[in-house]
Coordinates of C-alpha atoms in Angstrom, one line a residue:
X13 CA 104.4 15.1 33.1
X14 CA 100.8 13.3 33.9
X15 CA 98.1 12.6 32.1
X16 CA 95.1 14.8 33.2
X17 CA 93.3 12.3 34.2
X18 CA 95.7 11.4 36.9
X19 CA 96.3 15.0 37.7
X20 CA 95.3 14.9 41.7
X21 CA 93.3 17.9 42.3
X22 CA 92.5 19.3 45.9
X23 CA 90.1 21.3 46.9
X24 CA 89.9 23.2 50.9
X25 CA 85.8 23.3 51.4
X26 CA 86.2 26.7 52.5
X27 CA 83.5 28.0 54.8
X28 CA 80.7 25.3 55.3
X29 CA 77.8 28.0 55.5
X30 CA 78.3 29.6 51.9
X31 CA 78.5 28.7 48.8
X32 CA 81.5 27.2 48.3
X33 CA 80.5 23.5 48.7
X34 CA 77.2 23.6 46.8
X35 CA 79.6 25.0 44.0
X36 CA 82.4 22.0 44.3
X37 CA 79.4 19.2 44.0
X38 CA 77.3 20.9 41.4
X39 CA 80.6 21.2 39.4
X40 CA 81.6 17.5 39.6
X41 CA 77.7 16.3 39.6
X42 CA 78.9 16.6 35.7
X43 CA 80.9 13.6 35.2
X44 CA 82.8 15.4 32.5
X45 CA 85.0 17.6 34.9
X46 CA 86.4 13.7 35.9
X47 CA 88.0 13.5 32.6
X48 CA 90.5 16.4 33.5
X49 CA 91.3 15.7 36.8
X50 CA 90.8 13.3 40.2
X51 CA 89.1 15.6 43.0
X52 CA 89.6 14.9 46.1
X53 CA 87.6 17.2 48.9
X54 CA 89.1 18.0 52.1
X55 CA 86.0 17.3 54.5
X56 CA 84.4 14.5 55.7
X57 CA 81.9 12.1 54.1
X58 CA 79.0 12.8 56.3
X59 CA 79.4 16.5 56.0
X60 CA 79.5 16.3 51.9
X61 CA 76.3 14.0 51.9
X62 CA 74.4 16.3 53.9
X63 CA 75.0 19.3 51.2
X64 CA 74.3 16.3 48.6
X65 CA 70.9 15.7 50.2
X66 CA 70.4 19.3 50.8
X67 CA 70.9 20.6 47.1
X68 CA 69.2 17.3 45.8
X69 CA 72.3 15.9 43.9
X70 CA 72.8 13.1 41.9
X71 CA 76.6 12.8 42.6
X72 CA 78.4 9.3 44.1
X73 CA 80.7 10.6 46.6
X74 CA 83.9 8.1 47.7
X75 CA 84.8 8.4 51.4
X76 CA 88.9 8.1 51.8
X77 CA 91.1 8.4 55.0
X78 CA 94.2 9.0 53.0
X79 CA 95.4 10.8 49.9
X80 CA 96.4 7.2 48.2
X81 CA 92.9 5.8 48.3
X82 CA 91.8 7.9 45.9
X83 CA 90.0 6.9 43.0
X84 CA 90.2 8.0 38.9
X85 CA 86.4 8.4 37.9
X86 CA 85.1 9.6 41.3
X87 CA 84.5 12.3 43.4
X88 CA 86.7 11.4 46.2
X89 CA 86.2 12.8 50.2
X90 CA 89.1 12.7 52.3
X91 CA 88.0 12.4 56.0
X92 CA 89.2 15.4 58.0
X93 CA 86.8 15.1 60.6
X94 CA 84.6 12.4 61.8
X95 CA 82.0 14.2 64.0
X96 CA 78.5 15.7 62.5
X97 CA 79.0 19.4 61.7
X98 CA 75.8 22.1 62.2
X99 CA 75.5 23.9 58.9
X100 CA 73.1 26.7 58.7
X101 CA 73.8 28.6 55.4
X102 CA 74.0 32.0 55.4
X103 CA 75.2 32.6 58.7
X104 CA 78.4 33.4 60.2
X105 CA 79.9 30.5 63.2
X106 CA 82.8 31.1 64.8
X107 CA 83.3 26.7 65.0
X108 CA 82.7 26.5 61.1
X109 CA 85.4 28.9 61.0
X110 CA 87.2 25.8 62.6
X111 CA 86.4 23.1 60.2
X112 CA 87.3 26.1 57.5
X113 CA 91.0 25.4 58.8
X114 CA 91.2 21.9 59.4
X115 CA 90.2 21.4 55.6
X116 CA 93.0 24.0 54.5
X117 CA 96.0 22.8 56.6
X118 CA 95.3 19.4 55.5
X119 CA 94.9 20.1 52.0
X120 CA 97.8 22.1 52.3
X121 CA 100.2 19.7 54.5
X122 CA 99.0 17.5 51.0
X123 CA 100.0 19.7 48.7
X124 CA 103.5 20.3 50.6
X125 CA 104.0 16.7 50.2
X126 CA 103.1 16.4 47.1
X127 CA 99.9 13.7 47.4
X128 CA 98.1 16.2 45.7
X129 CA 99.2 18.1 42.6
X130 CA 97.4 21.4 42.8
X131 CA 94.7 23.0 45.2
X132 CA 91.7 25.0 44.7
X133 CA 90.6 27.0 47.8
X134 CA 86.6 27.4 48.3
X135 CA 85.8 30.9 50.3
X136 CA 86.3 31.2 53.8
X137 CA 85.4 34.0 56.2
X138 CA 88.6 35.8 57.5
X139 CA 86.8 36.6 60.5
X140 CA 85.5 33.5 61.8
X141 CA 88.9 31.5 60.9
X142 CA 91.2 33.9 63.1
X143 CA 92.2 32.0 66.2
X144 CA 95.0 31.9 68.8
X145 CA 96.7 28.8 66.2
X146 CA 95.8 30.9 62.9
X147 CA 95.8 34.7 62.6
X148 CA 96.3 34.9 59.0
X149 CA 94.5 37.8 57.1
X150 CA 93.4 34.8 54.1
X151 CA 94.3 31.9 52.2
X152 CA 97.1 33.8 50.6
X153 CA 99.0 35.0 53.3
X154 CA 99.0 31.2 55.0
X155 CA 100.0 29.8 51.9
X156 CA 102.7 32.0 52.1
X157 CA 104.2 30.6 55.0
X158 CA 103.9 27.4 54.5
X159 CA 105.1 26.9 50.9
X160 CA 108.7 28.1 49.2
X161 CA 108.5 31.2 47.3
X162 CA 107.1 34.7 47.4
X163 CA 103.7 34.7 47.2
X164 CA 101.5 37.4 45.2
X165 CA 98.0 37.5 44.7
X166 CA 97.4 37.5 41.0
X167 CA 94.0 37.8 39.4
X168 CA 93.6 36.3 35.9
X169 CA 91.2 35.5 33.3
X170 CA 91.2 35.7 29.7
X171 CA 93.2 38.8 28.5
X172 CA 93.8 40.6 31.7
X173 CA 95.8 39.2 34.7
X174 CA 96.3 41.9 37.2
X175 CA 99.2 41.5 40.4
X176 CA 99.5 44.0 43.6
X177 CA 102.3 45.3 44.7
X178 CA 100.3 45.4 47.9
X179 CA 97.3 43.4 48.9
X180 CA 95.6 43.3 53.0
X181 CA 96.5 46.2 53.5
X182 CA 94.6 48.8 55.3
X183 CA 94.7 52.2 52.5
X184 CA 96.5 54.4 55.4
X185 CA 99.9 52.1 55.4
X186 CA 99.7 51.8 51.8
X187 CA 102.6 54.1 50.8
X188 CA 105.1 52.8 53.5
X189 CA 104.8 49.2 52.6
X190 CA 105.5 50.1 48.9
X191 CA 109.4 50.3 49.0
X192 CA 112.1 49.7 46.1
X193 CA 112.5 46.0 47.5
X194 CA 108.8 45.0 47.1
X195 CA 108.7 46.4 44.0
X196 CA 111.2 44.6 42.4
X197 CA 110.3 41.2 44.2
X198 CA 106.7 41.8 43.2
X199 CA 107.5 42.5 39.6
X200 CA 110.5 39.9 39.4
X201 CA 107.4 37.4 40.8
X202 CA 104.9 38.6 38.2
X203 CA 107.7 38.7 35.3
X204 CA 108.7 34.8 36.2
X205 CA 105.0 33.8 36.6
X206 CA 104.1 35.2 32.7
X207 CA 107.0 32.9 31.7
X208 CA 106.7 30.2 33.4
X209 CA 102.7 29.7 34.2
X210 CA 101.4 31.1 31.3
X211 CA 104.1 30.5 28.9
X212 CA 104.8 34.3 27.6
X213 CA 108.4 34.9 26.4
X214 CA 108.7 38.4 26.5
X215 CA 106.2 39.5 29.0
X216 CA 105.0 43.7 28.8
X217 CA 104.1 44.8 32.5
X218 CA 102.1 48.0 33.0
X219 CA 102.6 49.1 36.6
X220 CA 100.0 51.8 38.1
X221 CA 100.5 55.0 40.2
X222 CA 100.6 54.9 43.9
X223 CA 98.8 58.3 44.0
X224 CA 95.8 59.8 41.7
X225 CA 97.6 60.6 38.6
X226 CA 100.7 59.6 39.9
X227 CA 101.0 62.5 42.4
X228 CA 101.1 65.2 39.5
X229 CA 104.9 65.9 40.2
X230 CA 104.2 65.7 44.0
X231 CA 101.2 68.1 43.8
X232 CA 99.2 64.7 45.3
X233 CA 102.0 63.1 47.1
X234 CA 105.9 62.5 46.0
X235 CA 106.1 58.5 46.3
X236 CA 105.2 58.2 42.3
X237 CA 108.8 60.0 41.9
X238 CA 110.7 59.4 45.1
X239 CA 110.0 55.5 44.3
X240 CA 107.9 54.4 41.9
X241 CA 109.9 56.0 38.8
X242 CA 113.2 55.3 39.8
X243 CA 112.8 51.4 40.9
X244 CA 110.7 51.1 37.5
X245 CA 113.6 52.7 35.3
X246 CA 116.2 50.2 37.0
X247 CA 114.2 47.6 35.9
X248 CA 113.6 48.4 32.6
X249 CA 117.2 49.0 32.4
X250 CA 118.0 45.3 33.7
X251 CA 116.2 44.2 30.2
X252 CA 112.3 43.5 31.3
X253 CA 109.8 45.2 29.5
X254 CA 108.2 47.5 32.4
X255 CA 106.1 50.2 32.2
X256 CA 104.8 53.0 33.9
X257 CA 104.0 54.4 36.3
X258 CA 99.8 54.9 34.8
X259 CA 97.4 57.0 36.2
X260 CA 95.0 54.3 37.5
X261 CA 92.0 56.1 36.5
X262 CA 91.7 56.1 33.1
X263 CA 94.5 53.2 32.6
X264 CA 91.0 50.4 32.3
X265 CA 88.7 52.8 30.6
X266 CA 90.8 53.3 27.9
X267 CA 91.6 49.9 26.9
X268 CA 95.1 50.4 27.5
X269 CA 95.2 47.4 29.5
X270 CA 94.8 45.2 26.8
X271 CA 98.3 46.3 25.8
X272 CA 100.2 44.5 28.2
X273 CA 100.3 40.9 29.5
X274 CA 99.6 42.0 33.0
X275 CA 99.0 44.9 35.2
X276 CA 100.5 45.7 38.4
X277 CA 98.1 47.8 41.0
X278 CA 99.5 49.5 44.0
X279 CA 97.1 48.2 45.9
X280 CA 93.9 45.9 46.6
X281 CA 91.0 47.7 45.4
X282 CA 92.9 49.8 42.6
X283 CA 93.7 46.6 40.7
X284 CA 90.6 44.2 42.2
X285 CA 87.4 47.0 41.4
X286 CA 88.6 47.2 37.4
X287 CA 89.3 43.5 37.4
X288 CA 86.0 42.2 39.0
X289 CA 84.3 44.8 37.1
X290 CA 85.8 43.4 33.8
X291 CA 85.9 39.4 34.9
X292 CA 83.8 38.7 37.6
X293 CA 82.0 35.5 37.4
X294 CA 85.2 34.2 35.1
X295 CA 87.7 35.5 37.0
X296 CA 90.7 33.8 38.6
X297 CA 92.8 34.1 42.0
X298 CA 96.0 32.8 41.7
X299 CA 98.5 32.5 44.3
X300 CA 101.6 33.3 41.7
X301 CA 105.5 33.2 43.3
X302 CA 105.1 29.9 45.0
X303 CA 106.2 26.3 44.6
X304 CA 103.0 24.9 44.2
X305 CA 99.9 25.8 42.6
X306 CA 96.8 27.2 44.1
X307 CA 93.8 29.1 42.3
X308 CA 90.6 29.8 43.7
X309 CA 87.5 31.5 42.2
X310 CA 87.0 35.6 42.3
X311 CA 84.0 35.5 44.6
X312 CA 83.3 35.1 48.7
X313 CA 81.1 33.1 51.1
X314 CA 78.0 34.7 49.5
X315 CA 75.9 34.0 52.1
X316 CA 73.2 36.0 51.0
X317 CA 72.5 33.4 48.5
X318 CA 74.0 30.4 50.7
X319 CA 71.4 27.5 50.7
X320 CA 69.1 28.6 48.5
X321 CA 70.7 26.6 45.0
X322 CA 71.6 29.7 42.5
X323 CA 75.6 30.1 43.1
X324 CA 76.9 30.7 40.2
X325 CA 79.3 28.1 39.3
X326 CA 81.5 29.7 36.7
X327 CA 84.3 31.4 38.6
X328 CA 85.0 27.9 40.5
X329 CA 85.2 25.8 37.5
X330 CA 87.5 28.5 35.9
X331 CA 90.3 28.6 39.0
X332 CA 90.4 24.3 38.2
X333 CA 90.5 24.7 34.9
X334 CA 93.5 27.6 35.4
X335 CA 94.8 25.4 37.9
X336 CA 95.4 22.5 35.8
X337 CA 96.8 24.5 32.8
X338 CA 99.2 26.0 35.0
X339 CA 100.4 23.1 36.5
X340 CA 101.0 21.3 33.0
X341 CA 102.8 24.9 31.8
X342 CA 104.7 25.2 35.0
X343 CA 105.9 21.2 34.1
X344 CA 106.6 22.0 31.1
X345 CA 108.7 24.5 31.2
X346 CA 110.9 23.3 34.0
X347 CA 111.7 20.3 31.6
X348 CA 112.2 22.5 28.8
X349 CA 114.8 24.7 31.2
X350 CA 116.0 21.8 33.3
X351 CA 119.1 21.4 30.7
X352 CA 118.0 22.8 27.6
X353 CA 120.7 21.6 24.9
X354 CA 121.0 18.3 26.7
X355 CA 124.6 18.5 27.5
X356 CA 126.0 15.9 29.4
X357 CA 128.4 17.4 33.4
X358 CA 131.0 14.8 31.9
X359 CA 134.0 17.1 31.1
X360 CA 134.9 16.4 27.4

């Protein structure tokens, strides 16, 4: 396993008129965050010194047209562009929306390759990055397609990690994209992410209702029992430690989250309000299920704020600092499984 300090960490600049690269060089402006990791920003040197100059930084930035040039100690910027780029914060542009992409399929034809060991993801705007090459709802969704695995948008932070069973998707479809299948893949994914990622050896799951309090024995809808219930027993019966199905609204109120190592929600904003609510400003994305490791932080463009030097910088520095961790856990344990007792294929 690396050191930290050679741990190659990429970051996607996200959209170029929020808050996301004011966040990246105020976090590294402290030369402290170089002890954990080598950045390396997926941008171009001309664009990163204007937001320098801009927010008044004193940050050395080190130009690089390839992953290799990369340097311990410095806040490296690997070229993905080489013409001057417009930025006016705040606003939405359809061509920053470009350069949004070119940063993210570069960083993640990187991390595919493995030249970089992990990537954090600065905000985009899924409206201005839909095009006729990328028509992806987010960064989760692309990911998805390009790396191995089963991806699943997992929000974590200290003492709550919460999972969807589904995530874009509009409320109406909901129920019909919540089938046996997805359950089990998106609980299987969640299960094998507690283990491996953040080393829990008996992980409890809570999962909660598809309908308000769980459809009242299909007073408020019948999916709870049709589909719900059932997949959930099966599982339990296979050995995990699965719970539920919880009414959703008084499952965070209660504190009966703190019960369980994570929480499955049925959908986005049943299992996002209650964790933002609870986290926000510390919280986590991570993109558990796949073969590499990407965080990001809990927050958007902001644009309301874009410009003006106030982004909060906490929720950024937590998805590297997640990021990192889970990368040395995920090492970890696949050296600790790899062969376990050591036995030698030689037939004895």
């Amino acid at each position: 396993m690396k050191k930290e300090e050679n741990i190659k960490l990429g970051i996607s600049i996200g959209d170029l008129n929020g808050i996301g690269a004011e966040i990246v060089l105020r976090i590294f402006e402290d030369n402290r965050m170089l002890d954990f990791c080598t950045p390396i920003i997926f941008a171009s040197i001309k664009t990163m010194s204007f937001v320098k100059n801009h927010f008044n930084l004193d940050i050395n930035l080190n130009g690089i047209q390839n992953v290799s040039q990369a340097l311990h100690g410095r806040v490296n910027v690997l070229n993905c562009w080489k013409e001057n780029v417009a930025i006016n914060f705040g606003q939405e542009d359809l061509k920053i929306g470009e350069y949004a992409i070119k940063s993210l399929e570069q960083a993640t034809k990187s991390l595919k390759e493995e030249e970089i060991d992990l990537l954090v993801t600065a905000p985009i705007n899924k409206h201005n990055i839909q095009s006729e090459t990328f028509k992806f709802p987010g960064h989760t969704d692309y990911l998805n397609q390009e790396l191995e695995g089963n991806s699943l948008m997992f929000m974590v932070s200290d003492g709550l990690r919460v999972g969807l069973l589904t995530d874009h998707v509009p409320v109406k479809d909901i129920a019909m994209h919540i089938t046996p299948k997805l359950i089990e893949e998106k609980i299987n994914t969640v299960y094998n992410s507690l283990k491996q990622d953040f080393q829990i050896d008996k992980p409890k799951i809570a999962v909660l209702g598809i309908n308000p309090h769980t459809g009242d024995n299909g007073v408020i809808g019948t999916e709870d029992d049709t589909v719900l219930r059932p997949t959930l027993q099966k599982i339990k019966d296979s050995g995990k430690l699965v719970f539920g199905p919880y009414a959703a609204d008084s499952f965070f109120g209660s504190n009966n989250y703190k019960n369980f190592d994570a929480i499955i929600a049925s959908y986005h904003d049943q299992g996002l309000i209650p964790f933002k609510t609870l986290s926000f400003g510390q919280g986590v994305n991570y993109t558990a299920g796949l073969n590499r490791v990407r965080t990001s932080p809990d927050h958007g463009t902001a644009y309301e704020i874009a410009g003006k030097g106030v982004a909060d910088v906490g929720s950024f520095k937590e998805a590297i600092f997640t990021g990192i961790q889970i990368y040395k856990n995920r090492n970890e344990y696949q050296e600790l499984t790899k062969n376990p007792l050591g036995f030698s294929k030689r037939k004895i």
